[in-house]
Coordinates of C-alpha atoms and ligand atoms in Angstrom, one line a residue:
X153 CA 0.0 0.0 0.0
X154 CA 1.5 3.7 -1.1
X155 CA -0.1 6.2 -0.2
X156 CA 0.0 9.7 -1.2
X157 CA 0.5 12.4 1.3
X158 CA -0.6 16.1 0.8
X159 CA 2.2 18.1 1.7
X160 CA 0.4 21.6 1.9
X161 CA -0.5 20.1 5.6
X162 CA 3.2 19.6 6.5
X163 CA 4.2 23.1 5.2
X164 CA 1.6 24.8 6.7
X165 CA 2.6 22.8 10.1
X166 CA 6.1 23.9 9.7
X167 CA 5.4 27.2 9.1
X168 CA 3.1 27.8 11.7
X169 CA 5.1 29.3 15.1
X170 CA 4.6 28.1 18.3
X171 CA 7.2 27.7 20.9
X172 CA 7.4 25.5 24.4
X173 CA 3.8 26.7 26.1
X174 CA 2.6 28.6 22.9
X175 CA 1.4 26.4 20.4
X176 CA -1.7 27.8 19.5
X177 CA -1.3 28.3 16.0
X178 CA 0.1 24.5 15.3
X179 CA -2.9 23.5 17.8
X180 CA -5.9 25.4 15.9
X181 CA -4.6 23.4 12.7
X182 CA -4.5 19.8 14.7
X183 CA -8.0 20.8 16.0
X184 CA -9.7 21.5 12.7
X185 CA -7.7 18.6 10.8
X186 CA -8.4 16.1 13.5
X187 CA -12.4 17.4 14.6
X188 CA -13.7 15.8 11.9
X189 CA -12.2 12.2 12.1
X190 CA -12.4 11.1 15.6
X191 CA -15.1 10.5 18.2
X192 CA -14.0 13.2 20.8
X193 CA -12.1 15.6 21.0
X194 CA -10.6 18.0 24.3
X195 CA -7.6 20.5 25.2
X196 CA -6.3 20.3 28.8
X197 CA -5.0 22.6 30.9
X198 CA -1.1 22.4 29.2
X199 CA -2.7 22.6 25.5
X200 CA -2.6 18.6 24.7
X201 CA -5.5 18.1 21.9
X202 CA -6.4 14.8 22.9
X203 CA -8.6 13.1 20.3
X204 CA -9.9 9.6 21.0
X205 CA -11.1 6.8 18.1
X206 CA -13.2 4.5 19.1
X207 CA -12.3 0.9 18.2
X208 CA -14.7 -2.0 18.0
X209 CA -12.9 -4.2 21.1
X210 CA -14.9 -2.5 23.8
X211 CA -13.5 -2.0 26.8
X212 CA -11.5 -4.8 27.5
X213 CA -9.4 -3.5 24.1
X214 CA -5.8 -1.8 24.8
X215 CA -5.6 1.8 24.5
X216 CA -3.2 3.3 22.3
X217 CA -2.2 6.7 22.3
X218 CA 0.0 8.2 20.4
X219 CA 1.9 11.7 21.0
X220 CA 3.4 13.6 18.8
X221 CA 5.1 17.0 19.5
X222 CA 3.4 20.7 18.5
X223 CA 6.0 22.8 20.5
X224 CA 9.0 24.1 18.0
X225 CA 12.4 25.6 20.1
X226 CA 13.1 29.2 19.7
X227 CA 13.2 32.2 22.4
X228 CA 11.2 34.3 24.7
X229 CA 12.1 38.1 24.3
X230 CA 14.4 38.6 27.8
X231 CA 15.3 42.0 27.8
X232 CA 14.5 45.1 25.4
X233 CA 17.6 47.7 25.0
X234 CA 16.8 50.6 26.9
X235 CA 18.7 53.2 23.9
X236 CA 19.0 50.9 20.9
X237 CA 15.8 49.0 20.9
X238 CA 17.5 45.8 20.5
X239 CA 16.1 42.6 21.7
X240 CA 17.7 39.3 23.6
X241 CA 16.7 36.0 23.7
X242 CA 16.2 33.6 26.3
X243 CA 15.8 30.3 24.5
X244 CA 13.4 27.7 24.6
X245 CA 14.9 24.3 23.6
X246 CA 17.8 23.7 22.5
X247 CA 18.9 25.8 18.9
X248 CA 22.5 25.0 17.9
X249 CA 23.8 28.4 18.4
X250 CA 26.3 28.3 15.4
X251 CA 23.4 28.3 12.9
X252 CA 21.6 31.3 14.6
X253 CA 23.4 34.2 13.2
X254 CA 22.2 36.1 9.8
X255 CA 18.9 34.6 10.3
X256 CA 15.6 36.3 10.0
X257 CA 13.2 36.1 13.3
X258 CA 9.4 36.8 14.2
X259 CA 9.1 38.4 17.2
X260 CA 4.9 37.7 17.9
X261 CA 3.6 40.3 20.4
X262 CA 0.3 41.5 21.2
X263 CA -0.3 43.9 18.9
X264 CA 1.0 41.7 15.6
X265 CA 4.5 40.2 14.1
X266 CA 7.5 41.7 13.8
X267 CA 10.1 40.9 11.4
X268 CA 13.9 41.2 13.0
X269 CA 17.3 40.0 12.2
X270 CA 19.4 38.2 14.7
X271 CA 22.6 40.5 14.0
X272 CA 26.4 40.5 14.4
X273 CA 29.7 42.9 14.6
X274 CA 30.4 42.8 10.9
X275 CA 33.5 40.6 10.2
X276 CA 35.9 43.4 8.6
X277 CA 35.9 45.1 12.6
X278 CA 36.0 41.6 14.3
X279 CA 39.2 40.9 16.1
X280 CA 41.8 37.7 16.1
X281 CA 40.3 36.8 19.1
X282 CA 36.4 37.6 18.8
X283 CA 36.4 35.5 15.5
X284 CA 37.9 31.8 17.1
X285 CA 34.8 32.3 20.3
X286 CA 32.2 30.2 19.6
X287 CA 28.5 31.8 19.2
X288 CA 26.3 31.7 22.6
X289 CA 23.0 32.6 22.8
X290 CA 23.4 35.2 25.6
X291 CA 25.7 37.4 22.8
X292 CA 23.2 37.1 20.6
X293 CA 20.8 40.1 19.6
X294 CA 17.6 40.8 17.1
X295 CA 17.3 44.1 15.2
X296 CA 13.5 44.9 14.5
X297 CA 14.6 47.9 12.3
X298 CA 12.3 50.6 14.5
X299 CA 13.5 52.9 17.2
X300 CA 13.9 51.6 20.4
X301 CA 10.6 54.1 21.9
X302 CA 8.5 51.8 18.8
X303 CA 10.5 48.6 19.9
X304 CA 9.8 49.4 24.0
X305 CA 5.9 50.1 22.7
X306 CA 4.9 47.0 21.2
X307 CA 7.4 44.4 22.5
X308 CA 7.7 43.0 26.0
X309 CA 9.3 40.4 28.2
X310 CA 8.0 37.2 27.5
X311 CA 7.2 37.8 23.9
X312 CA 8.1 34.6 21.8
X313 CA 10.3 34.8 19.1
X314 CA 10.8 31.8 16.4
X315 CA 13.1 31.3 13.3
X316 CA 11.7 32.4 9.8
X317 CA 12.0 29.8 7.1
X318 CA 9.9 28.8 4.5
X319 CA 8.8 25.2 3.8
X320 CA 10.2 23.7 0.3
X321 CA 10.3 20.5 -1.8
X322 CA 14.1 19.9 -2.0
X323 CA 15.2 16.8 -4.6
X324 CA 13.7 14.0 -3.0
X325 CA 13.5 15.3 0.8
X326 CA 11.3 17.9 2.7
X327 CA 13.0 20.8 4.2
X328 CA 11.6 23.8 6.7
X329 CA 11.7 24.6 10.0
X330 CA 10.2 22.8 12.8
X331 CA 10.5 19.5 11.2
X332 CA 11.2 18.4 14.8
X333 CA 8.2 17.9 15.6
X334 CA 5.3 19.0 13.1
X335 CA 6.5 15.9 10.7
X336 CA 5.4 13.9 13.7
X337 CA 2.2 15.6 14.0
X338 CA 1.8 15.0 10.2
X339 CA 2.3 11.4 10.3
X340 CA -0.3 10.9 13.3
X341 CA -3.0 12.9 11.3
X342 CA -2.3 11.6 8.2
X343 CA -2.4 7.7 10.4
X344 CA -6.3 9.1 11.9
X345 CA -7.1 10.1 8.7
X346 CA -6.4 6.3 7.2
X347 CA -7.7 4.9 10.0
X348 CA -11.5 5.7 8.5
X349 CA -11.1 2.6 5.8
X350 CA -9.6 0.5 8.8
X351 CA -11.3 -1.6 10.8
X352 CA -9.5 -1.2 14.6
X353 CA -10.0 -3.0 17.6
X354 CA -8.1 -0.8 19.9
X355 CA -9.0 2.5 21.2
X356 CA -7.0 5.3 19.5
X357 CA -5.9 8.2 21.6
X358 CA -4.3 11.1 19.0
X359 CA -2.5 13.6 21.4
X360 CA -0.4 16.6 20.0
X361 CA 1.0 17.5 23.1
X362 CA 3.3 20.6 24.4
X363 CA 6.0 21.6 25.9
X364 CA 8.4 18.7 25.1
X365 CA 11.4 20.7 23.7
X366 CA 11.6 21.8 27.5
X367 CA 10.9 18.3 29.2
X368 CA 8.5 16.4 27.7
X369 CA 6.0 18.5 30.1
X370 CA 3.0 18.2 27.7
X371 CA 3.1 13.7 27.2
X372 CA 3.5 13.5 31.1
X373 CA 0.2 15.2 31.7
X374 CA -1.9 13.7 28.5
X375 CA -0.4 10.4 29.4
X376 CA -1.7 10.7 33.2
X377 CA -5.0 11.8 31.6
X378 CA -5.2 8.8 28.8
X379 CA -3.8 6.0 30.8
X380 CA -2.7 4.3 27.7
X381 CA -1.7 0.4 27.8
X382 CA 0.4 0.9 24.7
X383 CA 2.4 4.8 24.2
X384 CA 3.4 5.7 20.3
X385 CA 5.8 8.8 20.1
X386 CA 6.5 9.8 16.9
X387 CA 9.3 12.2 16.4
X388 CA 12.4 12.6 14.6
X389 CA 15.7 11.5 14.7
X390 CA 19.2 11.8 14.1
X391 CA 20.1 11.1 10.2
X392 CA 23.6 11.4 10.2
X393 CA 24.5 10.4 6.9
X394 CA 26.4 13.3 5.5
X395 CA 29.7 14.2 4.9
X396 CA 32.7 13.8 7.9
X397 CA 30.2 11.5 10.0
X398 CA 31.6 8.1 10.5
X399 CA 29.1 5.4 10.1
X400 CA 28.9 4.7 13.2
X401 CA 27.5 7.8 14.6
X402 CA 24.9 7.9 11.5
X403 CA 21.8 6.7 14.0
X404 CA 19.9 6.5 10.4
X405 CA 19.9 7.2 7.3
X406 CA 17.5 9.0 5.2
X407 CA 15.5 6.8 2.2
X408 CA 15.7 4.1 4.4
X409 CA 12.6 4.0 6.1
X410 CA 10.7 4.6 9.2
X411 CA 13.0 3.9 12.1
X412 CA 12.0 1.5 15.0
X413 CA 14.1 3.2 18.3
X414 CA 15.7 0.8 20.2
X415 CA 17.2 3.1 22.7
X416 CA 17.3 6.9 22.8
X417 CA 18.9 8.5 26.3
X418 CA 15.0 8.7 28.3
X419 CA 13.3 5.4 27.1
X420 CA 14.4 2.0 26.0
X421 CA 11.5 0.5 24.1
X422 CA 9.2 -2.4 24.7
X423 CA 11.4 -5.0 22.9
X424 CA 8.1 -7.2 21.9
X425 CA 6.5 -4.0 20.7
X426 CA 9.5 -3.4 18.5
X427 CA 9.3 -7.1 17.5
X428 CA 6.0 -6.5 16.7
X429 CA 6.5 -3.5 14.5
X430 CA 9.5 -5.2 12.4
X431 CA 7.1 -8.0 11.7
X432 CA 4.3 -5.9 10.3
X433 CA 6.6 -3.8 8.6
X434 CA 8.0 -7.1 6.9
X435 CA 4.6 -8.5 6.5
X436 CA 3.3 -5.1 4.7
X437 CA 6.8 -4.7 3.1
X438 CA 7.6 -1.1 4.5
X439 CA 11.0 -0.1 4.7
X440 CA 12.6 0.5 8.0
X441 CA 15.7 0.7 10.0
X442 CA 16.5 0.1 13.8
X443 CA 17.5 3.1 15.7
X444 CA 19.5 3.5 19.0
X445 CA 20.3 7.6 19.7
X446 CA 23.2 8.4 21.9
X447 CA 21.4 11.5 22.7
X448 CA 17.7 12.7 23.5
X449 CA 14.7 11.7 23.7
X450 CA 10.9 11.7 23.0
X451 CA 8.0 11.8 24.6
X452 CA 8.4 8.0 24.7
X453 CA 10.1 8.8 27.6
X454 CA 7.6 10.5 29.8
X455 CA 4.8 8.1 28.4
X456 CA 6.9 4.7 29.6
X457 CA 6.8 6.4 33.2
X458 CA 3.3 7.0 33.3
X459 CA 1.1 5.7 36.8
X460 CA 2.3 2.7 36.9
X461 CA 3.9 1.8 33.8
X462 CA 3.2 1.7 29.9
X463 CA 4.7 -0.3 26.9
X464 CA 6.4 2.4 25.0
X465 CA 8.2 2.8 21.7
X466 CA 8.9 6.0 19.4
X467 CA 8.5 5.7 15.6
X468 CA 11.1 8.4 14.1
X469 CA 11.0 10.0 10.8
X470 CA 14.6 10.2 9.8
X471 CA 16.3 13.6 9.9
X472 CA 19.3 15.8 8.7
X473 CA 20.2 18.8 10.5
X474 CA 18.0 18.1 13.2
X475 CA 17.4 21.8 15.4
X476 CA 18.0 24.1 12.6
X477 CA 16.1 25.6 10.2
X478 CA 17.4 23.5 7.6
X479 CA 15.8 20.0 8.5
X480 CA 15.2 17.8 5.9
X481 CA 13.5 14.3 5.4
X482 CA 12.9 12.0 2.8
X483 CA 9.3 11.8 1.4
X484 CA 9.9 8.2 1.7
X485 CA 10.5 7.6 5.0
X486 CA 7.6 9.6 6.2
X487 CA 5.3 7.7 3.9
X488 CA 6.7 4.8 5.7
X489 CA 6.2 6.0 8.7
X490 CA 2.1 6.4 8.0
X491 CA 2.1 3.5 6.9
X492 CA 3.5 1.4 9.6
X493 CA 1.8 3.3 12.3
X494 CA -1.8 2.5 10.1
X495 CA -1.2 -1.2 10.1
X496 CA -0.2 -1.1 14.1
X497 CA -3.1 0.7 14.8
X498 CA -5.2 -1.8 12.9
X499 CA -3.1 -4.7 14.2
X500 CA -2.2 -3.4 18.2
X501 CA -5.1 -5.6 20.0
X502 CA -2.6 -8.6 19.1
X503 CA 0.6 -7.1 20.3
X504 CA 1.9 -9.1 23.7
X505 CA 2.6 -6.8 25.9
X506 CA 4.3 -9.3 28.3
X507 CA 8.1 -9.1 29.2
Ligands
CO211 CO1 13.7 18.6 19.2
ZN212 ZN1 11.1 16.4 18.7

């Protein structure tokens, strides 16, 4: 089964802004794509849309819920220059700070967006010693172009700021912003949306949850809330497969397929749920690859932990340049990520959840 993926959702997913604890934007889109193709539908207290399918098991069926990230990282405005007007940035989640400089921003505050740059000392007036220091955040500043009484006006402290970047087609991969995590989101609504030509015995719990670029906050909560027997992250992951990388430390590689984590540094995965998985994916011949990530996590992580215990596992899309605004993934690997976590969702009231 190939299926063909409308990827006007995914760019208007990863162009949508919405930092740790301000994802309203990404969440208004979940809500309207996801209204129409579940049973019900809520939003608690930390923003989690939590959308439940009914299966045909009854109760005595395992529930299944899936979580998938809305929150992108970026910065809250920290501090407004009293006589330039210039902005700094206290980050939210983890930007690699080498790529932040010459980029354009948004700055959203109350009254609207503002466009800014995230300048620099030009290089001709840099010395020896200020070009071998490494970028950090704190160094960092945005120009919004206006004088600073405009800039003091409409900007304040706690105003979130994210990266600008447009979402393109790019050879055979995706590329945008935000890939981390609104490819996730993607693949559990495009999963739902399948789900209507499936028959499923299980109980379906679609959350896009919050707050995980800062802790996973948002799965903890939802998964407290759910309960789940079963917990389905899907996020992205570490493809390493460029130049300089040695192939060990690829983690995947993009083309490849959906990857199946092993291991990532906050959860180790059911091994008879990843059994499970590899079988199906054989079975339905979808291509995937094994995954174990030196470092981070997903909400896999706060899921496992959840009351008193749940069978976890994280399907990851694949990934270059993974926290920049240059992340890229292969159109393949995402449609094999639907596709895997349709026929699990169809197949998950035989999974043995026994250790
Ligand atoms: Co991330
Ligand atoms: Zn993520």
């Amino acid at each position: 089964m190939s299926v063909a993926l409308s990827f006007d959702l995914l760019k208007r997913l990863s162009e949508a802004a919405g930092v740790p604890g301000r994802e309203e934007a990404v969440r208004a889109i979940v809500v309207e794509e996801l209204k129409p193709l579940v049973d019900e539908l809520r939003v608690d207290k930390l923003g989690n849309v939590i959308a439940l399918k009914k299966g045909r098991g009854g109760p005595q069926a395992p529930k299944v819920m899936l979580a998938a990230h809305m929150d992108e990282i970026g910065f809250l405005v920290k501090h407004v220059d009293e006589k330039t007007g210039f902005l700094r940035l206290e980050p939210v989640g983890g930007f690699d700070a080498r790529v932040l400089l010459a980029q354009r921003v948004v700055v959203h505050t109350d009254s609207g967006e503002l466009i800014g740059a995230i300048g620099s000392k030009p290089v001709h007036v840099l010395t020896d010693e200020e070009r071998k220091k490494p970028v950090e955040i704190k160094d960092l500043f945005v120009d919004l172009g206006l004088p600073p009484e405009d800039v003091k006006a409409k900007v304040q402290i706690g105003d979130f700021v994210t990266l600008r970047q447009d979402f393109v087609r790019m050879g055979e991969l995706v590329s945008g912003k935000a890939l981390d995590d609104r490819v996730g989101v993607f693949v559990m609504l495009e999963a739902v949306r399948r789900l209507r030509g499936v028959e499923h015995q299980v109980d379906v719990y679609a959350v896009a949850t919050t707050q995980e670029e800062v802790g996973l906050r948002g799965a903890r909560v939802s998964g407290y809330g759910v309960s789940p027997d079963i917990g389905v992250a899907l996020d992205v992951t570490i493809a390493g497969d460029v130049p300089g990388a040695q192939e060990p430390e690829r983690v995947t590689q993009l083309g490849q397929g959906v990857a199946l984590k092993i291991k990532d540094s906050l959860s180790i995965s059911h091994p008879k749920l990843v059994r499970f998985l590899r079988k199906l994916a054989e079975e339905r011949g979808i291509p995937y690859q094994l995954e174990i990530l030196p470092r981070g996590g997903t909400d896999a992580g706060a899921l496992q932990l959840t009351k008193e215990g749940v069978a976890a596992v994280t399907l990851s899309i694949p990934t270059r340049y993974v926290h920049t605004v240059v992340e890229s993934a292969h159109v393949r690997d995402v449609q094999a990520a639907v596709e895997l976590l349709t026929a699990f969702l169809e197949r998950a009231h035989e999974a043995d959840l026994t250790l």
